[in-house]
PDB file of C-alpha atoms in Angstrom:
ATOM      1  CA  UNK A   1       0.000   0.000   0.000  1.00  0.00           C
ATOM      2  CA  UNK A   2       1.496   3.484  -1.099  1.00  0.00           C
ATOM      3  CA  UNK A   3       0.999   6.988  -0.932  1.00  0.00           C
ATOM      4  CA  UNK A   4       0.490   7.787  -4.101  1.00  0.00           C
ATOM      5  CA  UNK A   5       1.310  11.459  -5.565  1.00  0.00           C
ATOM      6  CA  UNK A   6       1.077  12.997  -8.984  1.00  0.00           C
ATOM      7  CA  UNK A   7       3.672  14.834 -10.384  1.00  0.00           C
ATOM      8  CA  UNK A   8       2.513  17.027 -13.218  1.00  0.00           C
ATOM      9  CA  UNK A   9       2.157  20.622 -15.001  1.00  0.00           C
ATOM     10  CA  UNK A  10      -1.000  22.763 -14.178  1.00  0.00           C
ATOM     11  CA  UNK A  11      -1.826  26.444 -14.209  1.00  0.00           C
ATOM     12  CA  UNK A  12      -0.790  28.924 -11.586  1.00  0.00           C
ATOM     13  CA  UNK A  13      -4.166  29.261 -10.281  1.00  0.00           C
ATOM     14  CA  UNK A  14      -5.122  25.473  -9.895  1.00  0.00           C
ATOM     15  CA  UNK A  15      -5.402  24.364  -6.136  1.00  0.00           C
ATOM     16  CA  UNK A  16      -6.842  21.547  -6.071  1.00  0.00           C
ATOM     17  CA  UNK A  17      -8.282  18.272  -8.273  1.00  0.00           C
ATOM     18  CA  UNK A  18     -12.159  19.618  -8.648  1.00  0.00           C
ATOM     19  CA  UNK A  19     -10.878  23.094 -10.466  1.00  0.00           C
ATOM     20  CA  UNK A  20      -8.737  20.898 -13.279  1.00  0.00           C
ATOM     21  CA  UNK A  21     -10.908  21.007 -16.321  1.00  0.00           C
ATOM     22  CA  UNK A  22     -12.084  17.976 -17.724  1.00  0.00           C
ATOM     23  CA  UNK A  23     -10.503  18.797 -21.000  1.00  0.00           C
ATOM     24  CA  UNK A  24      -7.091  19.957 -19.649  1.00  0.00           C
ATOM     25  CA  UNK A  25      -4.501  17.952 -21.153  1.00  0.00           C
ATOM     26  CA  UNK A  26      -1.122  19.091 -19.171  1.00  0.00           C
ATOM     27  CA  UNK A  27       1.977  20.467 -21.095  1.00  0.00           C
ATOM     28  CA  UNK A  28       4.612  17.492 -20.694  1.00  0.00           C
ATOM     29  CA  UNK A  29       7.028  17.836 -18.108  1.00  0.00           C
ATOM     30  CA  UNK A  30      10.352  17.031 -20.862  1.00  0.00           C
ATOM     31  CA  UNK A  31      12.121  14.741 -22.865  1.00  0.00           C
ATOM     32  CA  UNK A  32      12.676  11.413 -21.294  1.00  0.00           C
ATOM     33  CA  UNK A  33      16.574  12.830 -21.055  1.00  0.00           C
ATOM     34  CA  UNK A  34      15.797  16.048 -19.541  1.00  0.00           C
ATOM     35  CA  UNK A  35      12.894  14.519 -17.052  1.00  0.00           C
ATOM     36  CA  UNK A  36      15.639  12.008 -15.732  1.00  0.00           C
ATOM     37  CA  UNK A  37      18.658  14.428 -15.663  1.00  0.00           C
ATOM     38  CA  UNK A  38      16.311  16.991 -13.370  1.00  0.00           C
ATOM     39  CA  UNK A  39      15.257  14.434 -11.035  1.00  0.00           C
ATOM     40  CA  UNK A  40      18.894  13.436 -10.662  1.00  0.00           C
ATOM     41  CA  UNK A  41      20.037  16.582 -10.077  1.00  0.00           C
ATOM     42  CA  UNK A  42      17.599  17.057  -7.467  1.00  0.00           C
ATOM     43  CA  UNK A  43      17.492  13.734  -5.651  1.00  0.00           C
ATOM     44  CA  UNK A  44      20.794  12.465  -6.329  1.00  0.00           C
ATOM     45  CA  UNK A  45      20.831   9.512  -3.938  1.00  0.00           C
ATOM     46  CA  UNK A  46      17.860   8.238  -6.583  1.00  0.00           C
ATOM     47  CA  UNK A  47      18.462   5.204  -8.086  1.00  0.00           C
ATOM     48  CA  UNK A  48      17.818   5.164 -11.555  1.00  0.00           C
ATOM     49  CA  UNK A  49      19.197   1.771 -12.679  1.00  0.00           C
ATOM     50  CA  UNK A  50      15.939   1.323 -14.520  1.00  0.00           C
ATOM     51  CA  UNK A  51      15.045   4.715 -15.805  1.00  0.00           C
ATOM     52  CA  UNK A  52      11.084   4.184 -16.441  1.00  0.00           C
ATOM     53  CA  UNK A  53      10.942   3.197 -12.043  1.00  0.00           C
ATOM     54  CA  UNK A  54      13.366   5.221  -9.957  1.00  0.00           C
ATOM     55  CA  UNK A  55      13.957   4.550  -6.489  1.00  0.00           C
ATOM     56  CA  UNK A  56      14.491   6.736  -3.373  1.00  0.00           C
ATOM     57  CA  UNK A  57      14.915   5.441  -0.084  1.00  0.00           C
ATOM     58  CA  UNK A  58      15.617   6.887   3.256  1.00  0.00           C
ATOM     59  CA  UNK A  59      16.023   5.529   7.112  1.00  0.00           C
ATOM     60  CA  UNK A  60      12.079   5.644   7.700  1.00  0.00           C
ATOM     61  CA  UNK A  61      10.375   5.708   3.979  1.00  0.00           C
ATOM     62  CA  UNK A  62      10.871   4.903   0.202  1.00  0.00           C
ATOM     63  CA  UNK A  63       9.810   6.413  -2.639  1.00  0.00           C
ATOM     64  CA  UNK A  64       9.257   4.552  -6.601  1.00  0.00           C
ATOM     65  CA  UNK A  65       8.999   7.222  -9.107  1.00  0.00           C
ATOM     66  CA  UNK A  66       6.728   5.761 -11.662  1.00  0.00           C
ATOM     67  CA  UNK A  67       8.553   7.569 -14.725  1.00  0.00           C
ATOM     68  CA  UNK A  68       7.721   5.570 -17.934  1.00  0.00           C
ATOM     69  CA  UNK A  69       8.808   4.698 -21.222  1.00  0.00           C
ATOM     70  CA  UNK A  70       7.073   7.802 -23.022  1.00  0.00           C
ATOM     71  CA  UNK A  71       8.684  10.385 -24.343  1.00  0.00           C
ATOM     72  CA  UNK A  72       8.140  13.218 -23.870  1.00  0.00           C
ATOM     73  CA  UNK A  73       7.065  12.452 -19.855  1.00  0.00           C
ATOM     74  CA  UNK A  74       3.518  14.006 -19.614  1.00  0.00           C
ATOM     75  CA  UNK A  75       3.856  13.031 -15.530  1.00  0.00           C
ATOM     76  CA  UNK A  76       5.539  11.183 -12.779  1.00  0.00           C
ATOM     77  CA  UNK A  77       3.549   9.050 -10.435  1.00  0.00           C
ATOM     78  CA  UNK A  78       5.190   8.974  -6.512  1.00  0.00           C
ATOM     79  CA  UNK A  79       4.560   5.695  -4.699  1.00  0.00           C
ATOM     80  CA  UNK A  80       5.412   6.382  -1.194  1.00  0.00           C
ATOM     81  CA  UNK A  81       5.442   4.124   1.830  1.00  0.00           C
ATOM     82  CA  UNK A  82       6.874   4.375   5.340  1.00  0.00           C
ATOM     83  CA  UNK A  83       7.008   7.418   7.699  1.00  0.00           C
ATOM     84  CA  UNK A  84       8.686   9.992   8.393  1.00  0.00           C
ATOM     85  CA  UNK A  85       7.801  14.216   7.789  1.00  0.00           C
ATOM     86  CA  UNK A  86      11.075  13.837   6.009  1.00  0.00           C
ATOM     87  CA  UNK A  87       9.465  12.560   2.801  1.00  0.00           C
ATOM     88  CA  UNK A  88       7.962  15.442   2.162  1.00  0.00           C
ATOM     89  CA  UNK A  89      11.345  17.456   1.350  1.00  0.00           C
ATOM     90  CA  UNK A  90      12.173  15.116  -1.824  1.00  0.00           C
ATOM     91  CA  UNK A  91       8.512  15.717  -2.838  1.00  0.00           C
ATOM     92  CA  UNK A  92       8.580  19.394  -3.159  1.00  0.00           C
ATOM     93  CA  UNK A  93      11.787  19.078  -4.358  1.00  0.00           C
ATOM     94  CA  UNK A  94      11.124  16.630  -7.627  1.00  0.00           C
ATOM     95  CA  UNK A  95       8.346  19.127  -7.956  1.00  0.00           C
ATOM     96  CA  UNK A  96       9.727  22.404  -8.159  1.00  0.00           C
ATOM     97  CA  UNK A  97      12.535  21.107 -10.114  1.00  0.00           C
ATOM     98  CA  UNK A  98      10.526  19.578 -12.693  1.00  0.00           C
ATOM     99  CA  UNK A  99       8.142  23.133 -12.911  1.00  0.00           C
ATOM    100  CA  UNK A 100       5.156  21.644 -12.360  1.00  0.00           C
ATOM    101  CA  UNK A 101       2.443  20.694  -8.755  1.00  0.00           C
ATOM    102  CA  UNK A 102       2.512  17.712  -6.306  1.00  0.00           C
ATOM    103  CA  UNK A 103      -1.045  15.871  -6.064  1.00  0.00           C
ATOM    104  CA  UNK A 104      -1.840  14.094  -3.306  1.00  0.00           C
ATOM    105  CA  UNK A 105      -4.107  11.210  -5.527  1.00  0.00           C
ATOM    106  CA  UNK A 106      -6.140  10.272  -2.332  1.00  0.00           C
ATOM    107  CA  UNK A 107      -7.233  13.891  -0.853  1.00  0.00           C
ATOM    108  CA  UNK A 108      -7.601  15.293  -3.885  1.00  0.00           C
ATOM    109  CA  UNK A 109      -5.115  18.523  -3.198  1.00  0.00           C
ATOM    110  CA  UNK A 110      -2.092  19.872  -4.196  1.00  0.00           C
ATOM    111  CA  UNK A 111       0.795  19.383  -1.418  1.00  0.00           C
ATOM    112  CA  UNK A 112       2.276  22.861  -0.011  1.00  0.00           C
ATOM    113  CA  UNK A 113       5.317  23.256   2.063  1.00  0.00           C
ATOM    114  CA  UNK A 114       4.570  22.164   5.630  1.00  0.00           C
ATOM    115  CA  UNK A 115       1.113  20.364   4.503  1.00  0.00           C
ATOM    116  CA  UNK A 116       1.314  17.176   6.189  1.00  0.00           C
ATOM    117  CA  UNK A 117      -2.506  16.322   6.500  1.00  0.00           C
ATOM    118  CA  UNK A 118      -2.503  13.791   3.437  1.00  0.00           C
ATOM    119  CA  UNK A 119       0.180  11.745   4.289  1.00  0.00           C
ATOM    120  CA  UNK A 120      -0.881  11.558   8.046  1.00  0.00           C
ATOM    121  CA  UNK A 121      -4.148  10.823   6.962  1.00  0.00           C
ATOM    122  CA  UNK A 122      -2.767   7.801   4.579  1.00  0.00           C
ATOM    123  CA  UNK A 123      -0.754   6.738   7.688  1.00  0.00           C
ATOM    124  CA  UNK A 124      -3.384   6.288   9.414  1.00  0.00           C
ATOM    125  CA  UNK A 125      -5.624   4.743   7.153  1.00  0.00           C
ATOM    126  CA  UNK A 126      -2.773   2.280   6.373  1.00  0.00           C
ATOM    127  CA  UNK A 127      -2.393   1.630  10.105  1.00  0.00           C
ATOM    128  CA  UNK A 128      -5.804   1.192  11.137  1.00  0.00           C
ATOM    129  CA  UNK A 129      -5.955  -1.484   7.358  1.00  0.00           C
ATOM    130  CA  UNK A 130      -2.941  -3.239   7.773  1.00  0.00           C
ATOM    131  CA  UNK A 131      -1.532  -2.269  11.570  1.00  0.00           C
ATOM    132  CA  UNK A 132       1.271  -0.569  12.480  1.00  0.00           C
ATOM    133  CA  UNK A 133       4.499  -0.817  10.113  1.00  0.00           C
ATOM    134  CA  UNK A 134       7.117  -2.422  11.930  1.00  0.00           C
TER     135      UNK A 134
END
């Protein structure tokens, strides 16, 4: 069970999932080789041995980046499990490297610095589902 988070290009004034029109087709986010050098040079402990499913792991959390074989990448999709506040950083990182919004794909919002409510929430859903990670 993951966290899952959407990586993608959307207007300045979009804030959350309900104002995306339903005939908004984002701008890609680059070339396959541009995608994977800016998430590289932003996350450089990411393992990219198989460039359509990075890797990220920390102490407390990892992270697959769900990259693709398209090109250009329209998106990246986040899986995220574990704990840890910390995950967040990367997250907002890949993000504002990559010029484009984080959203959180089960609360429906985009993620802001210091917005931890989605990823509690999913903690706690995963908890009370599954029990306490070990």
């Amino acid at each position: 069970m993951s966290w899952d988070v959407l990586l993608l290009r959307l207007p300045d004034d979009i804030t959350s999932v309900q104002q995306i029109p339903d005939d908004y087709a984002p701008a890609p986010l680059g070339s396959r080789h541009d995608v994977l050098a800016v998430i590289t040079e932003a996350v450089p402990d990411i393992d990219l041995s198989d460039p359509t499913w990075g890797e990220l792991l920390s102490r407390t959390w990892s992270m697959e980046l769900n990259i693709g074989a398209e090109d250009p990448v329209d998106s990246v999709m986040l899986h995220i499990r574990g704990s840890g506040d910390d995950v967040l950083t990367p997250v907002l990182r890949l993000a504002e490297a990559m010029r484009c919004k984080a959203l959180d794909c089960a609360e429906g919002d985009l993620i802001t610095p210091g917005q931890t409510s989605g990823w509690h929430a999913f903690q706690q859903f995963r908890d009370r589902v599954m029990g306490p990670s070990r």
